[in-house]
PDB file of C-alpha atoms in Angstrom:
ATOM      1  CA  MET A   1       0.090  -0.003  -0.153  1.00 71.00           C
ATOM      2  CA  GLU A   2       1.337   3.542  -1.055  1.00 76.00           C
ATOM      3  CA  TYR A   3       0.545   6.331   1.624  1.00 77.00           C
ATOM      4  CA  PRO A   4      -0.450   8.769   1.739  1.00 82.00           C
ATOM      5  CA  LEU A   5      -3.900   6.655   0.611  1.00 84.00           C
ATOM      6  CA  ILE A   6      -5.656  10.512  -0.355  1.00 88.00           C
ATOM      7  CA  SER A   7      -3.983  13.326  -1.938  1.00 90.00           C
ATOM      8  CA  ARG A   8      -1.829  15.708   0.025  1.00 90.00           C
ATOM      9  CA  GLU A   9      -3.825  18.724  -0.444  1.00 92.00           C
ATOM     10  CA  LEU A  10      -7.111  16.906   0.725  1.00 94.00           C
ATOM     11  CA  LEU A  11      -5.071  15.443   3.846  1.00 93.00           C
ATOM     12  CA  ALA A  12      -4.011  19.141   4.531  1.00 93.00           C
ATOM     13  CA  ASP A  13      -7.282  20.536   4.668  1.00 95.00           C
ATOM     14  CA  LEU A  14      -8.619  17.555   6.461  1.00 95.00           C
ATOM     15  CA  ARG A  15      -5.995  17.908   9.166  1.00 95.00           C
ATOM     16  CA  ILE A  16      -6.536  21.708   9.699  1.00 96.00           C
ATOM     17  CA  GLY A  17     -10.347  20.931   9.810  1.00 97.00           C
ATOM     18  CA  HIS A  18      -9.470  18.083  12.644  1.00 97.00           C
ATOM     19  CA  GLY A  19      -7.696  20.829  14.430  1.00 96.00           C
ATOM     20  CA  LEU A  20     -10.364  23.605  14.232  1.00 97.00           C
ATOM     21  CA  PHE A  21     -13.029  20.886  15.432  1.00 97.00           C
ATOM     22  CA  ASN A  22     -11.034  19.838  18.379  1.00 97.00           C
ATOM     23  CA  PHE A  23     -10.448  23.350  18.944  1.00 97.00           C
ATOM     24  CA  SER A  24     -13.825  24.401  18.924  1.00 98.00           C
ATOM     25  CA  VAL A  25     -14.774  21.134  21.357  1.00 98.00           C
ATOM     26  CA  MET A  26     -12.232  22.469  23.822  1.00 97.00           C
ATOM     27  CA  LEU A  27     -13.812  25.672  23.781  1.00 98.00           C
ATOM     28  CA  LEU A  28     -17.109  24.103  24.397  1.00 98.00           C
ATOM     29  CA  PHE A  29     -15.730  21.955  27.200  1.00 98.00           C
ATOM     30  CA  PHE A  30     -14.399  25.472  28.827  1.00 98.00           C
ATOM     31  CA  TYR A  31     -17.890  26.942  28.243  1.00 97.00           C
ATOM     32  CA  THR A  32     -19.913  24.026  30.095  1.00 97.00           C
ATOM     33  CA  ALA A  33     -17.280  23.628  32.799  1.00 97.00           C
ATOM     34  CA  ARG A  34     -18.028  27.522  33.606  1.00 98.00           C
ATOM     35  CA  TYR A  35     -21.561  26.248  34.329  1.00 97.00           C
ATOM     36  CA  GLY A  36     -20.302  23.441  36.549  1.00 96.00           C
ATOM     37  CA  LEU A  37     -18.193  25.919  38.572  1.00 97.00           C
ATOM     38  CA  ILE A  38     -21.419  28.112  38.786  1.00 97.00           C
ATOM     39  CA  ILE A  39     -23.158  25.307  40.266  1.00 96.00           C
ATOM     40  CA  ARG A  40     -20.428  24.423  42.572  1.00 95.00           C
ATOM     41  CA  ARG A  41     -20.100  27.729  43.898  1.00 96.00           C
ATOM     42  CA  ALA A  42     -23.647  27.909  44.448  1.00 96.00           C
ATOM     43  CA  ARG A  43     -23.677  24.380  46.754  1.00 94.00           C
ATOM     44  CA  LYS A  44     -20.561  25.640  48.529  1.00 92.00           C
ATOM     45  CA  ASN A  45     -22.152  28.966  49.711  1.00 94.00           C
ATOM     46  CA  GLY A  46     -25.782  27.785  50.025  1.00 91.00           C
ATOM     47  CA  THR A  47     -27.189  29.580  47.636  1.00 94.00           C
ATOM     48  CA  PRO A  48     -30.079  28.628  45.434  1.00 94.00           C
ATOM     49  CA  LEU A  49     -28.942  26.357  42.686  1.00 93.00           C
ATOM     50  CA  PRO A  50     -28.948  27.950  39.501  1.00 96.00           C
ATOM     51  CA  VAL A  51     -31.352  25.669  37.623  1.00 96.00           C
ATOM     52  CA  ALA A  52     -30.659  27.088  34.298  1.00 97.00           C
ATOM     53  CA  ALA A  53     -26.908  26.440  34.511  1.00 97.00           C
ATOM     54  CA  MET A  54     -27.492  22.958  35.827  1.00 95.00           C
ATOM     55  CA  ARG A  55     -29.841  22.234  32.741  1.00 97.00           C
ATOM     56  CA  ARG A  56     -26.923  23.481  30.443  1.00 97.00           C
ATOM     57  CA  HIS A  57     -24.209  21.474  32.263  1.00 97.00           C
ATOM     58  CA  ARG A  58     -26.222  18.258  32.137  1.00 95.00           C
ATOM     59  CA  TYR A  59     -27.073  18.607  28.153  1.00 97.00           C
ATOM     60  CA  LEU A  60     -23.699  19.739  26.920  1.00 97.00           C
ATOM     61  CA  GLY A  61     -21.825  17.377  29.064  1.00 96.00           C
ATOM     62  CA  PRO A  62     -22.507  14.044  27.501  1.00 96.00           C
ATOM     63  CA  ARG A  63     -22.880  15.416  23.918  1.00 97.00           C
ATOM     64  CA  LEU A  64     -19.391  17.233  24.105  1.00 97.00           C
ATOM     65  CA  ALA A  65     -18.115  13.776  25.477  1.00 97.00           C
ATOM     66  CA  ILE A  66     -19.141  12.074  22.318  1.00 97.00           C
ATOM     67  CA  LEU A  67     -17.902  15.007  20.166  1.00 98.00           C
ATOM     68  CA  GLY A  68     -14.412  14.659  21.737  1.00 97.00           C
ATOM     69  CA  GLY A  69     -14.567  10.924  20.894  1.00 97.00           C
ATOM     70  CA  LEU A  70     -15.483  11.757  17.072  1.00 98.00           C
ATOM     71  CA  GLY A  71     -12.496  14.346  17.023  1.00 97.00           C
ATOM     72  CA  PHE A  72     -10.347  11.555  18.628  1.00 97.00           C
ATOM     73  CA  GLY A  73     -11.738   9.013  15.847  1.00 97.00           C
ATOM     74  CA  ALA A  74     -10.789  11.488  13.240  1.00 97.00           C
ATOM     75  CA  GLY A  75      -7.761  12.404  14.019  1.00 96.00           C
ATOM     76  CA  LEU A  76      -6.273   8.291  14.241  1.00 96.00           C
ATOM     77  CA  THR A  77      -8.156   8.100  10.709  1.00 95.00           C
ATOM     78  CA  LEU A  78      -6.272  11.114   9.340  1.00 95.00           C
ATOM     79  CA  VAL A  79      -3.050   9.454  10.421  1.00 94.00           C
ATOM     80  CA  LEU A  80      -3.911   6.091   9.408  1.00 93.00           C
ATOM     81  CA  LEU A  81      -4.742   7.601   5.993  1.00 92.00           C
ATOM     82  CA  ASP A  82      -1.342   9.529   5.824  1.00 92.00           C
ATOM     83  CA  THR A  83       1.225   7.270   6.999  1.00 91.00           C
ATOM     84  CA  GLY A  84      -0.527   3.911   7.960  1.00 91.00           C
ATOM     85  CA  ASN A  85       1.331   4.234  11.514  1.00 93.00           C
ATOM     86  CA  ILE A  86      -1.173   5.679  14.456  1.00 93.00           C
ATOM     87  CA  LEU A  87       2.495   6.144  16.641  1.00 95.00           C
ATOM     88  CA  LYS A  88       3.800   8.490  13.971  1.00 93.00           C
ATOM     89  CA  TYR A  89       2.805  11.384  16.649  1.00 95.00           C
ATOM     90  CA  PRO A  90       3.167   9.508  19.768  1.00 96.00           C
ATOM     91  CA  ALA A  91       2.726  12.584  22.435  1.00 96.00           C
ATOM     92  CA  HIS A  92      -0.184  13.798  20.511  1.00 97.00           C
ATOM     93  CA  LEU A  93      -1.755   9.912  20.505  1.00 97.00           C
ATOM     94  CA  LEU A  94      -0.966   9.611  24.302  1.00 97.00           C
ATOM     95  CA  ALA A  95      -2.807  12.856  25.087  1.00 97.00           C
ATOM     96  CA  GLY A  96      -5.810  12.214  23.203  1.00 97.00           C
ATOM     97  CA  THR A  97      -6.033   8.724  24.536  1.00 98.00           C
ATOM     98  CA  ALA A  98      -5.670  10.278  28.011  1.00 98.00           C
ATOM     99  CA  ILE A  99      -8.566  12.437  27.203  1.00 98.00           C
ATOM    100  CA  ILE A 100     -10.921   9.917  25.891  1.00 98.00           C
ATOM    101  CA  ALA A 101     -10.210   7.903  29.154  1.00 98.00           C
ATOM    102  CA  LEU A 102     -10.868  10.642  31.383  1.00 98.00           C
ATOM    103  CA  LEU A 103     -14.231  11.657  29.353  1.00 97.00           C
ATOM    104  CA  LEU A 104     -15.212   8.054  29.890  1.00 97.00           C
ATOM    105  CA  ALA A 105     -14.548   8.202  33.691  1.00 98.00           C
ATOM    106  CA  THR A 106     -16.111  11.717  33.867  1.00 97.00           C
ATOM    107  CA  PHE A 107     -19.175  10.158  32.369  1.00 95.00           C
ATOM    108  CA  LEU A 108     -19.357   7.215  34.552  1.00 96.00           C
ATOM    109  CA  VAL A 109     -18.997   9.149  37.780  1.00 97.00           C
ATOM    110  CA  SER A 110     -21.273  11.986  36.687  1.00 95.00           C
ATOM    111  CA  ARG A 111     -24.146   8.902  36.581  1.00 94.00           C
ATOM    112  CA  LYS A 112     -23.377   8.020  40.091  1.00 95.00           C
ATOM    113  CA  ILE A 113     -23.854  11.829  41.469  1.00 93.00           C
ATOM    114  CA  LYS A 114     -27.051  11.551  43.385  1.00 90.00           C
ATOM    115  CA  GLY A 115     -28.272  13.976  46.269  1.00 82.00           C
ATOM    116  CA  PRO A 116     -26.714  17.370  47.318  1.00 80.00           C
ATOM    117  CA  ASN A 117     -23.991  15.272  49.307  1.00 84.00           C
ATOM    118  CA  SER A 118     -22.557  12.937  46.992  1.00 90.00           C
ATOM    119  CA  PRO A 119     -18.811  12.057  47.246  1.00 91.00           C
ATOM    120  CA  TYR A 120     -18.516  11.556  43.540  1.00 95.00           C
ATOM    121  CA  ARG A 121     -19.031  15.608  43.181  1.00 95.00           C
ATOM    122  CA  ASN A 122     -15.478  16.266  43.891  1.00 95.00           C
ATOM    123  CA  THR A 123     -14.148  13.384  41.888  1.00 96.00           C
ATOM    124  CA  HIS A 124     -16.253  14.774  38.584  1.00 97.00           C
ATOM    125  CA  PHE A 125     -14.924  18.275  39.527  1.00 97.00           C
ATOM    126  CA  GLN A 126     -11.010  16.981  39.370  1.00 97.00           C
ATOM    127  CA  LEU A 127     -11.677  14.826  36.653  1.00 98.00           C
ATOM    128  CA  GLY A 128     -12.992  17.935  34.728  1.00 97.00           C
ATOM    129  CA  LEU A 129     -10.087  19.999  35.354  1.00 98.00           C
ATOM    130  CA  ALA A 130      -7.846  17.154  34.175  1.00 98.00           C
ATOM    131  CA  ILE A 131      -9.608  17.123  30.807  1.00 98.00           C
ATOM    132  CA  LEU A 132      -9.393  20.677  30.557  1.00 98.00           C
ATOM    133  CA  THR A 133      -5.973  20.562  31.217  1.00 98.00           C
ATOM    134  CA  LEU A 134      -4.934  18.089  28.787  1.00 98.00           C
ATOM    135  CA  TYR A 135      -7.229  19.875  26.131  1.00 97.00           C
ATOM    136  CA  LEU A 136      -4.579  22.652  26.545  1.00 97.00           C
ATOM    137  CA  VAL A 137      -1.802  20.113  26.156  1.00 97.00           C
ATOM    138  CA  GLU A 138      -3.400  18.661  23.264  1.00 97.00           C
ATOM    139  CA  VAL A 139      -3.933  21.710  21.294  1.00 95.00           C
ATOM    140  CA  PHE A 140      -0.060  22.869  22.152  1.00 95.00           C
ATOM    141  CA  LEU A 141       0.766  19.110  20.385  1.00 96.00           C
ATOM    142  CA  GLY A 142      -1.465  19.203  17.732  1.00 95.00           C
ATOM    143  CA  LEU A 143       0.094  22.614  16.604  1.00 94.00           C
ATOM    144  CA  GLY A 144       3.282  20.881  16.704  1.00 91.00           C
ATOM    145  CA  VAL A 145       1.737  18.414  14.367  1.00 89.00           C
ATOM    146  CA  LEU A 146       0.482  20.681  12.030  1.00 86.00           C
ATOM    147  CA  LEU A 147       3.414  23.074  11.633  1.00 84.00           C
TER     148      LEU A 147
END
């Protein structure tokens, strides 16, 4: 088999599209994290819970996890089409894999949150911070791949 499997021009456009898509997903994760912090602050202060923020956070979270998985799959596909070797960019692959694992863990933990004093709330918060941090690292590594 001869690599790349598609034209270089199309591959370059798809790589930029992949980067823009995942950058957008990262921005949306920061957006939904803001709602999570608003909810957390209200719980800690004992003030009335912001129902609108709770709805948005609960609506966006699972959907963004799916979009994160789609972005990861698109990246793997692009590398396979380009080189046939998913280990071509090991740091970017490792960070992306870690994000996917954390997204899955966060989703599973969020399903266990029941009641106002659930011990899983803090775990959910910590996993969310790890996801946001890794997304920043992933964007930096992705820029290294593109440039």
